[in-house]
């Protein structure tokens, strides 16, 4: 035993136990580990002493805190989180309650956490990195302070590692050193504590032990992989090479180097000074000029350098640039500053003589203040006088200084002293002001101060010469808030002068390689403040691919490609900041990225490569990079991207990319410039367009021009983005991006210059409106105008999209709400545009796509009346008693009398008043007229669904009439983060009188609309939604009633269906459709084309599966059946305290009310889309319970019959293997419902009948019949019966014989029941169904794909020809048209018939293939026959015209007019043949009109 004053000998105890267990027999080691666990736990608790014990308790507290708060660290609604907890802790409501109650105490817990972070974690944050990273990830508002403090501690620990690495490098030691803790020791720790610690706690212990046990060496941490040590991982370097590595490394070593400027080791200090200067002035430092020397106890360094921007601009004009002078001095006190200035003056004079240049401006002085305490504040006598005056002024403006120099990095210092820093700034300002005239005379216009103070992050501040006031004035810093976080030469390279005058706040990146500046912009009192983020970064090293050096053109492309990793890293940092609640860059509305590439990388323009060719190569390469980084650029709201590249001839190129919507991917938004001097000698953007390109918008602009406020169009974009949607005018660019992804998914490479989408906007005809025509009867006319110029919040276009199934382009009508215009609400003008656009789509038979983001019908008040009305109180001194009336004074009434109805009234004092009775309002669209418009567009969209094709994409909230339009158009794609609701949750809460609903998503989010049949598809974002729209359109004809969009099949048509249900498995409907993979990865192929299945309404009525597919490239609609039992979840309504969540089990292969409705609705939609229909039937019947009948299973089943009865396309009902069709389920899909269109087939193993065999036996093969069969077939019973017939048998023997027969019957009843079931089952097999004519053929599942492809191919061709035929004669039925096609085929093929019911499926496939071949080879002859029919029809019609009562010529003229109008308005661009026909018709019409005139 040890005395209490001594620590517990935990190491000795644990080592003894480990040794004992290691020496024990192998079979006993595990048991010993368990037995000794209590002692091991005690040893572990006290290992490392009290500090380690406290650390373990801290970890346990952190684990408990994170265990709860990480559950709520999500964007999901609180109700959804609690719901997930309930499902996770089924049967344990107390656990759910404990977690929720704990979360409600978050503020109290955060106070405790902040105390732990300060007291226990701050002294050694490296030990807790695992927990700090988890704390940083917390996004809930209540935990922001904890996350921010954890972030500072984490970055503090990481930067400490970087500083140690730099210090070791400058000292000549290895920069990195591996841990002394071996893998065996780590495994021992894991084994020792595997029962006593959680996984995260064990990981933290091992990490902390590594740091503790090798604290004298730097251990590589995960931060190395995060880019903190980028470019520093080189080995076997000399000291000079290491210093060079520090100069060129991508890692941000400026701050670590600055923090070593006061290092006690003189050698390290000198190397730090030299490396620091080379680092911040690279590559524009004249290295031969760099001199370091002792100045008493200080270090003085001088050098010459070139100003990067002016140097490159001068080189472009074949001019030489001016040299500038720099000096750096290490000072212990500000009292040494005058002597420093004197030394600098002398050094500048010497440099001027040596280099024979003026160096009269833009020289820079760097001062490193390494003193401490009050000694550093000592000033010269002149400076002391100024300090006393300045101190009072600075005290008055103290809040300015604390804000203007603040940054997120201030918190990382974790030490007091900001008041001392303010005093130091004041003292430095006084010292600089006292020497201002001398400094300016020597050409110094910038004085930069850095204070290492032994800290990881040094403090910086500086002064710039102000010519207006002829002094170094700190007032200028007010206009450059947050910009002095880097040294002046780096600030110049980062183009920070463009932020001058903007109220920017600095936000450092985690690795310090990127610099973020946040600007909050607000243009008016009522406008929302916008957050702009400017990310700047230096690229210090490029890794060019070897093939990039093969030519100058490939060099240009290779440079851009090598920049991509740096751009990706910058975007990752920006994305991290975007979603970091502790970052000032959180939720940025607009981002600008500027990357300055320091290495000389571009070739010089010459004979083999001109400037235009270079610009073209850079432009094309940039476009390719944008395509790859498009998603990241959109997520981070990057609107502008600028790259600066240096060429070997000393010039610099600028690549400026404009991404206003984030979806631009073409070359039009990429502009190339060179830095050059204008006539005034100022550096400007000199346009350097590629061949065929126009000069960019920045042509001639100053390179240092301050960024201007965002334009109106961009503000509109951002207002839409605030609603988490896309601005309406940006949807064309978004769809262009989606189209490129669709093309690339087919394996085709689309060049960036290719245009996949053409857009034509349509507006109400202003001429018609001005002529007094009703707004509801005005047509749309095309217009060409810039985006954002609309005055109506509804936009209509006709888009022409180049898609894989129609590369030449297909047209659609697109209607979109403008979310930036009155929040997308519907007023009369918006309704009129919507109605007219819908009618335009119907007229041209084009699909209509509605991009929905709205706030319902518009409402408002008459503002002109509100600003003028007066109140007549019952008691003027007591308004609480109410008012008598509202009135207008006489003068006000005269100005707005058109807006009101009022009665004249004269008071007893003679004052004339107009008492208001009604308010009309001058503005249209503030009341019930908006509801009337809602009715107009509701009926128009409903009509469009039934007569055309409608599809709604809910890209933003859809409220009121917006929600109704979604349902009226039926087909709905909903974003998972956007609701479809009738009324806002706040209004409902007010109606209920209590807070029961918490969000719009709770009312109409995807958990509601995705599970009730309103939404067909759910998508994550707008790009996914656009791709879903394009995918949907790929299945439907380009024009309503037109030809199907048939594509060349990638999946072979004649392959077998390789998926087959296992022995005890039922048919998986999705696998039957599209296939699946075995556990070993082997594919099992389904019936339809692989990869072409798109399921619809997957969350609703799950016992039925519906969707689109392709069969041999032919689009079809598919209805299949789920075989497993599913759950229908009915959520509890928070507005009804008596409701509760219900989960109703629904058996597979049964139609319930919801699944019957889903089936009928899907059939109706597929019919309207003009698709062939496949039903993979597998129903046992309808659910017939009382509740189901009440819920409408009967009505919805009847809807299936009606949908099939009127279906216009071919319908194939197929019973796949192990499937059955029974009772009422058969009745509602039987072929006789629509005999011209429905065909039914079955697999050899399929079954069909009224009842299942077991049920049939119960009714039709009862025990009495079974006993008869036993007596008829069983030899034992027959023998017993023969014995019983023997007359000599005595009664006792006869009785025994009867008993034996009875016993035998009971023994055989069970096996005979199985026989009966088998016998009944034989009545349900496919061959009987075929024999009875209720199925057309028996088609084996393995061969179903090839059979149905040829059957479908023949039907599509036949339908197309039949429609052409029946159009030639009024009254001809569709069947007559098909019969005529069949007769043509029979004539050409010696009596062959594809419809013979007696042939087997293989023979029919051959005959179907012959038919298809005939239709292709005989196409011209078939067309000639159709034209002959058309000629006969035309002759008949002409005869009717000639006998017209109004006169044959007049009737003919009117007919020609109508035909001409149809040709002109039928489509935007008509074919050449139609154009010629139109010309002939017009000529004929004119001749006939002349003839009529002559007759008159």
PDB file of N, CA, C and O in Angstrom, residues 2 56 150 401 468 517 774 899 938 991 1122 1247 1338:
ATOM      1  N   UNK A   2       0.396   2.270  -0.685  1.00  0.00           N
ATOM      2  CA  UNK A   2       1.170   3.507  -0.777  1.00  0.00           C
ATOM      3  C   UNK A   2       0.520   4.578   0.068  1.00  0.00           C
ATOM      4  O   UNK A   2      -0.699   4.588   0.260  1.00  0.00           O
ATOM      5  N   UNK A  56     -10.412  12.055 -17.715  1.00  0.00           N
ATOM      6  CA  UNK A  56     -11.378  11.002 -18.022  1.00  0.00           C
ATOM      7  C   UNK A  56     -12.792  11.453 -17.677  1.00  0.00           C
ATOM      8  O   UNK A  56     -13.745  11.199 -18.431  1.00  0.00           O
ATOM      9  N   UNK A 150     -14.944  25.767 -29.241  1.00  0.00           N
ATOM     10  CA  UNK A 150     -14.283  24.517 -29.626  1.00  0.00           C
ATOM     11  C   UNK A 150     -13.511  24.695 -30.928  1.00  0.00           C
ATOM     12  O   UNK A 150     -12.407  24.161 -31.091  1.00  0.00           O
ATOM     13  N   UNK A 401     -11.967  51.008 -33.249  1.00  0.00           N
ATOM     14  CA  UNK A 401     -10.743  50.230 -33.388  1.00  0.00           C
ATOM     15  C   UNK A 401     -10.948  48.781 -33.014  1.00  0.00           C
ATOM     16  O   UNK A 401     -10.419  47.880 -33.640  1.00  0.00           O
ATOM     17  N   UNK A 468      -4.393  63.007 -49.343  1.00  0.00           N
ATOM     18  CA  UNK A 468      -5.351  64.087 -49.111  1.00  0.00           C
ATOM     19  C   UNK A 468      -5.002  64.897 -47.875  1.00  0.00           C
ATOM     20  O   UNK A 468      -5.192  66.118 -47.847  1.00  0.00           O
ATOM     21  N   UNK A 517     -13.364  37.443 -46.728  1.00  0.00           N
ATOM     22  CA  UNK A 517     -13.795  38.750 -46.264  1.00  0.00           C
ATOM     23  C   UNK A 517     -15.305  38.841 -46.492  1.00  0.00           C
ATOM     24  O   UNK A 517     -15.797  38.602 -47.600  1.00  0.00           O
ATOM     25  N   UNK A 774     -60.002  42.438 -73.313  1.00  0.00           N
ATOM     26  CA  UNK A 774     -59.957  41.905 -71.955  1.00  0.00           C
ATOM     27  C   UNK A 774     -58.668  41.132 -71.733  1.00  0.00           C
ATOM     28  O   UNK A 774     -58.192  40.408 -72.619  1.00  0.00           O
ATOM     29  N   UNK A 899     -60.790  55.854 -56.015  1.00  0.00           N
ATOM     30  CA  UNK A 899     -60.419  54.669 -55.240  1.00  0.00           C
ATOM     31  C   UNK A 899     -61.400  54.341 -54.130  1.00  0.00           C
ATOM     32  O   UNK A 899     -61.220  53.332 -53.444  1.00  0.00           O
ATOM     33  N   UNK A 938     -57.277  27.617 -62.665  1.00  0.00           N
ATOM     34  CA  UNK A 938     -57.550  26.255 -62.205  1.00  0.00           C
ATOM     35  C   UNK A 938     -58.235  25.450 -63.300  1.00  0.00           C
ATOM     36  O   UNK A 938     -57.855  24.313 -63.604  1.00  0.00           O
ATOM     37  N   UNK A 991     -55.883  30.186 -35.774  1.00  0.00           N
ATOM     38  CA  UNK A 991     -57.253  29.695 -35.843  1.00  0.00           C
ATOM     39  C   UNK A 991     -57.558  28.749 -34.691  1.00  0.00           C
ATOM     40  O   UNK A 991     -58.641  28.792 -34.098  1.00  0.00           O
ATOM     41  N   UNK A1122     -46.989  -5.448 -55.574  1.00  0.00           N
ATOM     42  CA  UNK A1122     -46.120  -5.797 -54.454  1.00  0.00           C
ATOM     43  C   UNK A1122     -46.632  -7.083 -53.810  1.00  0.00           C
ATOM     44  O   UNK A1122     -47.848  -7.249 -53.621  1.00  0.00           O
ATOM     45  N   UNK A1247     -51.345 -18.611 -62.649  1.00  0.00           N
ATOM     46  CA  UNK A1247     -52.652 -19.173 -62.313  1.00  0.00           C
ATOM     47  C   UNK A1247     -53.724 -18.093 -62.432  1.00  0.00           C
ATOM     48  O   UNK A1247     -53.470 -16.914 -62.189  1.00  0.00           O
ATOM     49  N   UNK A1338     -49.710 -18.413 -74.198  1.00  0.00           N
ATOM     50  CA  UNK A1338     -48.863 -18.723 -73.052  1.00  0.00           C
ATOM     51  C   UNK A1338     -47.434 -18.413 -73.457  1.00  0.00           C
ATOM     52  O   UNK A1338     -46.894 -19.015 -74.399  1.00  0.00           O
TER      53      UNK A1338
END
